[in-house]
Short mmCIF file of C-alpha atoms in Angstrom, two decimals:
data_model
loop_
_atom_site.label_atom_id
_atom_site.label_comp_id
_atom_site.label_asym_id
_atom_site.label_seq_id
_atom_site.Cartn_x
_atom_site.Cartn_y
_atom_site.Cartn_z
CA MET A 1 126.61 46.66 63.81
CA THR A 2 123.87 49.79 63.60
CA THR A 3 121.00 47.51 62.99
CA LEU A 4 122.26 45.16 66.13
CA VAL A 5 122.69 48.62 68.09
CA GLN A 6 119.15 49.79 67.65
CA GLN A 7 117.77 46.31 67.84
CA MET A 8 119.40 46.02 71.47
CA GLU A 9 118.07 49.40 72.73
CA ARG A 10 114.66 48.38 72.13
CA ARG A 11 115.36 45.54 73.59
CA ALA A 12 116.28 47.54 76.50
CA GLN A 13 113.25 49.74 76.59
CA GLN A 14 110.87 46.61 76.38
CA ILE A 15 113.00 45.61 79.61
CA ASP A 16 112.11 48.19 81.23
CA ARG A 17 108.73 48.66 80.48
CA MET A 18 108.64 45.30 82.18
CA GLN A 19 110.07 46.14 85.51
CA SER A 20 108.08 48.92 85.38
CA GLU A 21 104.67 46.61 85.01
CA PHE A 22 106.29 44.04 87.32
CA ILE A 23 106.64 47.05 90.37
CA LYS A 24 102.89 47.70 89.60
CA LEU A 25 101.90 44.12 89.71
CA THR A 26 103.29 43.39 93.08
CA GLN A 27 101.66 46.59 94.60
CA PHE A 28 97.92 46.63 93.47
CA ALA A 29 97.31 42.92 91.88
CA THR A 30 95.43 40.39 93.21
CA GLU A 31 97.11 36.87 92.93
CA LEU A 32 94.81 35.58 89.86
CA GLN A 33 96.43 39.19 87.92
CA MET A 34 99.64 38.25 89.27
CA TYR A 35 99.67 34.79 87.42
CA ILE A 36 98.23 36.07 84.23
CA GLY A 37 100.43 39.21 84.48
CA LEU A 38 103.83 37.06 85.44
CA LYS A 39 102.70 34.99 82.57
CA GLU A 40 102.81 37.37 79.74
CA ILE A 41 106.07 38.87 81.29
CA GLU A 42 107.75 34.90 81.18
CA LYS A 43 106.51 34.63 77.84
CA THR A 44 108.06 37.89 76.54
CA THR A 45 111.17 37.19 78.53
CA SER A 46 111.84 34.12 77.18
CA GLN A 47 111.70 35.97 73.57
CA ALA A 48 113.88 38.16 75.10
CA ALA A 49 116.85 35.19 76.17
CA LYS A 50 116.07 33.42 73.29
CA TYR A 51 117.32 36.72 71.20
CA ILE A 52 120.26 37.14 73.07
CA THR A 53 121.42 33.91 73.05
CA ASP A 54 120.69 33.10 69.31
CA LEU A 55 123.03 36.29 68.66
CA GLU A 56 125.94 35.12 71.30
CA SER A 57 125.66 31.70 68.91
CA ALA A 58 126.14 33.87 65.37
CA ASN A 59 129.04 35.03 67.36
CA HIS A 60 127.70 38.59 67.22
CA PHE A 61 128.93 39.34 70.34
CA ASN A 62 132.67 39.01 69.53
CA GLU A 63 134.98 41.73 69.42
CA ARG A 64 136.41 42.58 66.04
CA ASN A 65 139.82 44.62 66.78
CA LEU A 66 141.15 46.25 63.87
CA ASP A 67 145.28 46.51 63.55
CA VAL A 68 146.25 48.92 60.80
CA ASN A 69 149.98 48.94 59.41
CA ILE A 70 151.47 52.06 57.88
CA SER A 71 153.86 50.74 55.31
CA SER A 72 157.39 52.60 55.07
CA ALA A 73 157.71 52.84 51.17
CA LEU A 74 154.89 55.28 51.64
CA THR A 75 158.20 57.82 50.01
CA LEU A 76 157.08 55.77 46.75
CA ILE A 77 154.11 56.21 46.26
CA LEU A 78 153.95 57.32 43.12
CA GLN A 79 156.31 54.19 41.83
CA ASP A 80 155.54 51.24 43.21
CA VAL A 81 153.68 51.23 46.14
CA LYS A 82 150.62 49.53 45.53
CA SER A 83 148.95 50.21 49.12
CA PHE A 84 149.13 51.87 52.53
CA GLY A 85 148.85 49.29 54.25
CA GLU A 86 147.63 45.71 55.68
CA ILE A 87 144.21 45.48 57.67
CA ASN A 88 143.94 42.62 59.91
CA ILE A 89 140.15 41.55 61.65
CA LYS A 90 141.31 39.61 64.81
CA ILE A 91 138.07 37.91 66.37
CA THR A 92 138.29 37.01 69.96
CA PRO A 93 135.59 34.91 71.90
CA SER A 94 133.17 37.79 73.90
CA THR A 95 133.68 37.91 77.10
CA LEU A 96 130.05 38.52 78.00
CA ARG A 97 128.08 35.89 80.64
CA LEU A 98 124.51 35.29 79.94
CA LYS A 99 123.23 33.61 81.94
CA ALA A 100 119.54 32.68 80.58
CA GLU A 101 117.15 31.66 83.71
CA ARG A 102 114.97 28.77 83.34
CA LYS A 103 111.46 28.60 81.83
CA GLU A 104 110.00 27.66 85.01
CA GLN A 105 112.00 29.85 87.29
CA ALA A 106 109.27 32.76 86.08
CA GLN A 107 106.40 30.97 88.01
CA TYR A 108 108.18 30.98 91.25
CA LEU A 109 107.37 34.64 91.62
CA VAL A 110 103.49 33.44 92.51
CA PRO A 111 103.02 32.38 96.03
CA ILE A 112 102.53 29.00 95.70
CA PHE A 113 98.97 27.94 97.60
CA PRO A 114 98.37 24.88 99.12
CA GLY A 115 95.61 22.80 97.02
CA ILE A 116 92.14 22.74 97.32
CA ASP A 117 92.02 18.78 98.68
CA LYS A 118 94.56 19.64 101.82
CA ILE A 119 91.87 21.93 102.89
CA LYS A 120 90.63 19.64 105.36
CA PRO A 121 88.87 21.69 108.15
CA SER A 122 89.10 20.66 112.28
CA LEU A 123 86.18 20.84 114.82
CA MET A 124 87.46 23.03 117.85
CA LYS A 125 83.66 24.32 119.48
CA ARG A 126 79.98 24.90 119.09
CA LEU A 127 78.64 28.30 120.44
CA THR A 128 76.68 27.30 123.80
CA ILE A 129 72.74 28.90 123.32
CA THR A 130 71.02 29.27 126.58
CA ASP A 131 68.09 29.30 127.31
CA ASN A 132 67.49 33.22 127.87
CA ILE A 133 67.67 33.63 124.08
CA LYS A 134 65.30 31.05 123.11
CA SER A 135 65.40 30.86 119.56
CA LEU A 136 67.77 32.68 117.32
CA ASN A 137 67.97 32.57 113.15
CA ILE A 138 71.63 33.33 112.24
CA TRP A 139 71.79 35.47 109.30
CA ALA A 140 75.31 36.54 110.01
CA CYS A 141 78.28 35.38 111.71
CA PHE A 142 81.90 36.58 112.23
CA VAL A 143 85.64 36.45 114.02
CA LEU A 144 86.27 39.17 115.88
CA SER A 145 90.58 40.01 116.31
CA ASP A 146 90.28 38.99 120.06
CA GLY A 147 88.87 35.43 118.71
CA ASN A 148 84.95 36.51 120.61
CA PHE A 149 82.27 35.92 117.80
CA ILE A 150 79.51 38.49 116.95
CA MET A 151 76.15 36.94 115.80
CA PHE A 152 73.51 38.44 113.52
CA ASP A 153 69.71 37.40 115.29
CA TYR A 154 67.23 37.66 112.30
CA ASN A 155 64.30 36.76 114.01
CA LYS A 156 65.10 39.81 116.86
CA ASN A 157 67.07 42.18 114.85
CA ARG A 158 69.36 42.31 117.11
CA LEU A 159 73.34 42.00 116.59
CA LEU A 160 74.49 39.31 120.13
CA LEU A 161 78.72 39.10 121.41
CA PHE A 162 79.88 35.41 121.97
CA SER A 163 83.09 34.86 123.97
CA ILE A 164 86.10 32.81 122.64
CA GLU A 165 84.87 30.00 124.81
CA GLY A 166 81.67 30.32 122.80
CA LEU A 167 79.32 31.36 125.54
CA PHE A 168 76.42 34.12 125.28
CA MET A 169 77.73 37.31 126.93
CA ARG A 170 75.59 40.69 125.38
CA GLU A 171 73.16 41.77 123.31
CA VAL A 172 75.45 44.86 121.33
CA VAL A 173 72.34 46.30 119.42
CA SER A 174 68.85 46.10 118.23
CA PHE A 175 67.33 47.42 115.49
CA SER A 176 63.85 48.72 114.55
CA GLU A 177 64.39 48.49 110.68
CA ILE A 178 64.87 44.94 109.17
CA PRO A 179 68.56 44.30 108.70
CA LEU A 180 69.74 41.62 106.24
CA ASP A 181 73.43 41.00 106.63
CA ALA A 182 76.27 42.47 108.96
CA CYS A 183 79.65 42.29 108.61
CA LEU A 184 82.93 42.98 110.47
CA VAL A 185 84.48 46.62 109.47
CA ARG A 186 86.98 46.95 112.19
CA ASN A 187 88.39 45.62 115.05
CA ASP A 188 85.35 47.40 117.05
CA THR A 189 83.20 48.37 114.05
CA VAL A 190 80.05 46.23 112.30
CA ALA A 191 77.85 47.34 109.29
CA VAL A 192 74.40 46.32 109.88
CA ALA A 193 72.60 46.06 105.90
CA LEU A 194 69.23 47.55 106.18
CA GLY A 195 67.11 45.54 103.63
CA SER A 196 64.35 47.84 102.01
CA SER A 197 64.77 51.73 104.41
CA ASN A 198 68.05 51.80 101.49
CA GLN A 199 70.29 52.44 104.82
CA THR A 200 73.31 50.55 106.12
CA ALA A 201 74.39 50.91 110.05
CA LEU A 202 78.12 51.24 111.05
CA VAL A 203 77.83 50.05 115.19
CA ASN A 204 80.49 50.57 117.78
CA ILE A 205 80.55 47.17 119.45
CA GLU A 206 82.38 48.28 122.70
CA GLN A 207 80.17 51.45 123.46
CA ASN A 208 76.53 49.34 122.37
CA LYS A 209 75.37 51.97 119.68
CA ILE A 210 74.90 53.18 116.03
CA THR A 211 77.58 55.68 115.25
CA LYS A 212 76.52 56.44 111.85
CA MET A 213 73.91 55.67 109.10
CA ILE A 214 74.70 55.38 105.32
CA LYS A 215 72.20 56.25 103.11
CA LEU A 216 71.75 54.77 99.73
CA LEU A 217 69.65 55.07 96.75
CA GLN A 218 69.46 50.81 96.34
CA ASP A 219 68.04 48.63 99.19
CA CYS A 220 71.02 47.26 101.04
CA ASP A 221 70.73 43.23 101.03
CA ALA A 222 73.96 42.42 101.75
CA VAL A 223 77.50 43.94 103.09
CA ALA A 224 81.23 43.12 103.40
CA SER A 225 84.04 45.07 103.96
CA ASP A 226 87.61 45.47 103.77
CA GLY A 227 88.67 48.12 106.65
CA GLN A 228 88.98 50.88 103.88
CA THR A 229 86.41 50.40 101.69
CA LEU A 230 82.59 48.84 102.24
CA VAL A 231 80.51 47.28 99.68
CA ILE A 232 76.97 47.35 99.86
CA SER A 233 75.04 45.14 97.33
CA GLY A 234 71.29 44.89 96.17
CA MET A 235 69.78 42.57 93.62
CA VAL A 236 69.94 45.31 90.85
CA LYS A 237 73.52 46.85 91.55
CA SER A 238 75.57 47.86 94.42
CA THR A 239 77.54 50.48 96.03
CA LYS A 240 81.12 51.27 97.17
CA VAL A 241 81.86 53.47 99.87
CA ASN A 242 85.15 54.56 100.88
CA LEU A 243 85.47 55.10 104.39
CA ASN A 244 87.96 57.23 104.21
CA ASP A 245 85.61 60.21 103.13
CA MET A 246 82.50 58.69 102.86
CA SER A 247 82.27 58.86 98.99
CA HIS A 248 80.28 56.43 96.67
CA THR A 249 80.97 54.32 93.63
CA ILE A 250 78.14 52.76 92.16
CA LEU A 251 79.02 49.32 90.49
CA GLU A 252 76.16 48.72 88.02
CA GLY A 253 76.81 45.55 87.15
CA VAL A 254 77.56 43.84 90.31
CA ARG A 255 73.93 42.12 91.83
CA ALA A 256 74.50 39.44 95.07
CA SER A 257 72.38 37.71 97.68
CA ARG A 258 75.32 37.67 99.82
CA ILE A 259 79.16 39.46 99.05
CA ALA A 260 83.01 39.67 100.28
CA ILE A 261 85.88 41.10 99.46
CA PHE A 262 89.42 40.03 98.95
CA LYS A 263 92.20 41.75 97.49
CA GLU A 264 90.04 44.71 96.74
CA ASN A 265 87.83 42.29 94.12
CA ILE A 266 84.66 41.70 95.09
CA TYR A 267 82.95 38.43 95.45
CA GLY A 268 79.38 36.90 95.49
CA THR A 269 76.32 34.11 95.52
CA ILE A 270 73.00 34.45 94.01
CA TYR A 271 71.20 32.12 95.58
CA TYR A 272 68.18 31.45 93.36
CA GLU A 273 70.49 31.13 90.41
CA ASN A 274 73.07 28.89 92.18
CA LYS A 275 76.38 31.00 91.02
CA VAL A 276 79.10 32.04 92.72
CA PHE A 277 80.88 35.16 91.03
CA CYS A 278 84.03 37.24 91.52
CA TYR A 279 84.37 40.79 89.63
CA THR A 280 87.26 43.23 90.24
CA SER A 281 86.84 46.39 92.40
CA THR A 282 85.46 48.36 89.42
CA GLY A 283 83.17 45.65 88.69
CA GLU A 284 84.49 44.24 85.78
CA PRO A 285 83.62 40.55 85.95
CA LEU A 286 86.58 37.75 86.22
CA TRP A 287 84.67 34.85 86.40
CA THR A 288 81.06 32.81 86.99
CA PHE A 289 80.93 29.18 89.16
CA GLN A 290 78.16 27.00 88.84
CA HIS A 291 78.44 23.32 89.79
CA HIS A 292 76.40 20.75 90.98
CA GLY A 293 77.61 20.55 94.45
CA ILE A 294 76.38 24.05 95.17
CA ASN A 295 72.76 24.50 95.90
CA LEU A 296 71.10 27.89 96.78
CA PRO A 297 74.62 29.38 97.81
CA GLN A 298 74.16 31.70 100.90
CA GLY A 299 76.83 33.34 103.13
CA LEU A 300 80.65 33.35 101.57
CA THR A 301 83.95 34.21 102.87
CA LEU A 302 87.68 33.70 101.79
CA ASP A 303 90.75 32.18 103.32
CA ALA A 304 94.06 33.54 103.16
CA ASN A 305 94.90 32.37 100.00
CA GLY A 306 91.68 33.14 98.18
CA PHE A 307 89.98 30.44 98.07
CA VAL A 308 86.11 30.86 98.19
CA TYR A 309 83.64 28.86 101.07
CA ILE A 310 80.30 28.98 100.13
CA ALA A 311 78.11 27.73 103.10
CA SER A 312 75.39 25.62 100.35
CA ARG A 313 72.02 25.66 102.44
CA GLY A 314 69.84 23.69 99.95
CA ASN A 315 72.42 20.69 100.33
CA ASN A 316 73.56 20.87 103.76
CA ASN A 317 77.11 21.69 102.33
CA ILE A 318 80.45 23.78 103.11
CA VAL A 319 82.15 23.99 99.44
CA VAL A 320 85.46 25.68 98.85
CA VAL A 321 86.19 26.70 94.90
CA SER A 322 89.29 27.71 93.68
CA PRO A 323 90.90 31.15 93.26
CA ASP A 324 90.54 31.24 89.66
CA GLY A 325 86.91 29.73 89.80
CA LYS A 326 87.81 26.68 87.58
CA THR A 327 87.28 23.91 90.80
CA SER A 328 85.63 23.16 93.41
CA LYS A 329 85.25 20.85 96.51
CA THR A 330 82.68 19.65 99.26
CA ILE A 331 84.96 20.22 102.80
CA LEU A 332 81.93 19.71 105.66
CA SER A 333 78.44 18.06 104.92
CA GLU A 334 75.00 16.80 106.61
CA ALA A 335 77.04 13.91 108.07
CA ASP A 336 79.50 16.95 109.95
CA GLY A 337 76.50 18.21 111.53
CA ILE A 338 75.84 20.49 108.76
CA LYS A 339 72.28 21.33 108.58
CA ASN A 340 70.86 24.49 106.62
CA PRO A 341 73.96 26.83 106.62
CA TYR A 342 73.47 30.07 106.72
CA ALA A 343 76.09 31.87 107.48
CA ILE A 344 80.43 31.74 107.40
CA ASP A 345 83.09 33.76 108.27
CA ILE A 346 86.95 33.42 108.35
CA ASN A 347 89.23 35.13 110.17
CA ARG A 348 92.23 35.07 108.05
CA GLU A 349 95.28 35.97 110.69
CA SER A 350 93.67 33.48 113.02
CA GLY A 351 92.81 30.69 110.21
CA MET A 352 88.97 30.65 112.22
CA MET A 353 86.20 29.32 110.37
CA ILE A 354 82.56 30.08 111.92
CA VAL A 355 79.02 28.49 109.96
CA SER A 356 75.69 28.81 111.50
CA ILE A 357 73.91 25.55 111.22
CA GLU A 358 70.13 24.44 112.63
CA ILE A 359 69.81 23.00 116.07
CA ARG A 360 66.16 22.62 116.36
CA LYS A 361 63.46 23.80 114.03
CA ASN A 362 63.30 28.02 114.40
CA SER A 363 66.56 27.73 116.34
CA ASP A 364 70.25 28.68 115.19
CA SER A 365 73.81 27.82 116.78
CA ALA A 366 77.43 28.15 115.25
CA VAL A 367 80.12 25.59 115.06
CA VAL A 368 83.87 26.57 115.02
CA TYR A 369 86.50 25.39 112.96
CA LYS A 370 90.19 25.63 112.46
CA ILE A 371 91.36 25.15 108.71
#
């Protein structure tokens, strides 16, 4: 009996640990980490459930009541009494009610996402490039919270604002340095990576001015933000900037030509290696993906479900990679008007995707899709 109690106590401690781990998973883990963690929890809970079921099947939970009948002949103990009485063990069925969950139910804790085959973007509009803009070389573009669009024009080192209808509104700011990438930080703030100057600028798009310059000890080739953190990458290493206190963390193993952030994980492309990769927020590799359908990958972005969208410039495709980095699908091609795509972005709240395309020699535009 003592052994059984000790075993049950150990199982209880194990359950307490799993509950604590589950709470941490729901607070901090990505979907992929959540899935892997829950598979381990499911395995452990299944073993515990089997242990409890086996105990019940073996009647270990049956109650054992001891009844003692005292002999009335105790006064004759020295004569002919051979016992003090009788001990009867009565076994009654256990009142314990076990509710063993089905094995599959652990999976329901993980959000169920639509399959990659169901991703089918629908065309909404194409931005209007007026004659006064002339040539436009779009290296970055993204959707603002109000539905307007920001374009980074590499030809003239400037940020341009377009309306929700796709019409040019104004120039936001221009640079004397040579910018290489830009991203949305918050509703009115944009970060611009200034390449070999080892600087990244924070721009207020409402005030049309640079509000801060972040200086690093590396090239600033690409930039991505989730509103709390800014990741600036180069082809040697990357730096993570905490936007609350502006502290820096070096990510030695993370190198990329273009990057994105989703649920704290860092995603990137290396165009000359035809690679797409995923790292944790601390720079630990999670997966790397290569496929013949991805050729000279440039910009990338993620939707609300964690699917990775790649601008595959070398073969005029937009390719989607699954959240686990194992499968891919081409969702747009040259037949859809995709030519030399470079920049891509998705507003995860509205589901609007914008992609830069070449409309004539040395001049780009952008098309907007609903996903």
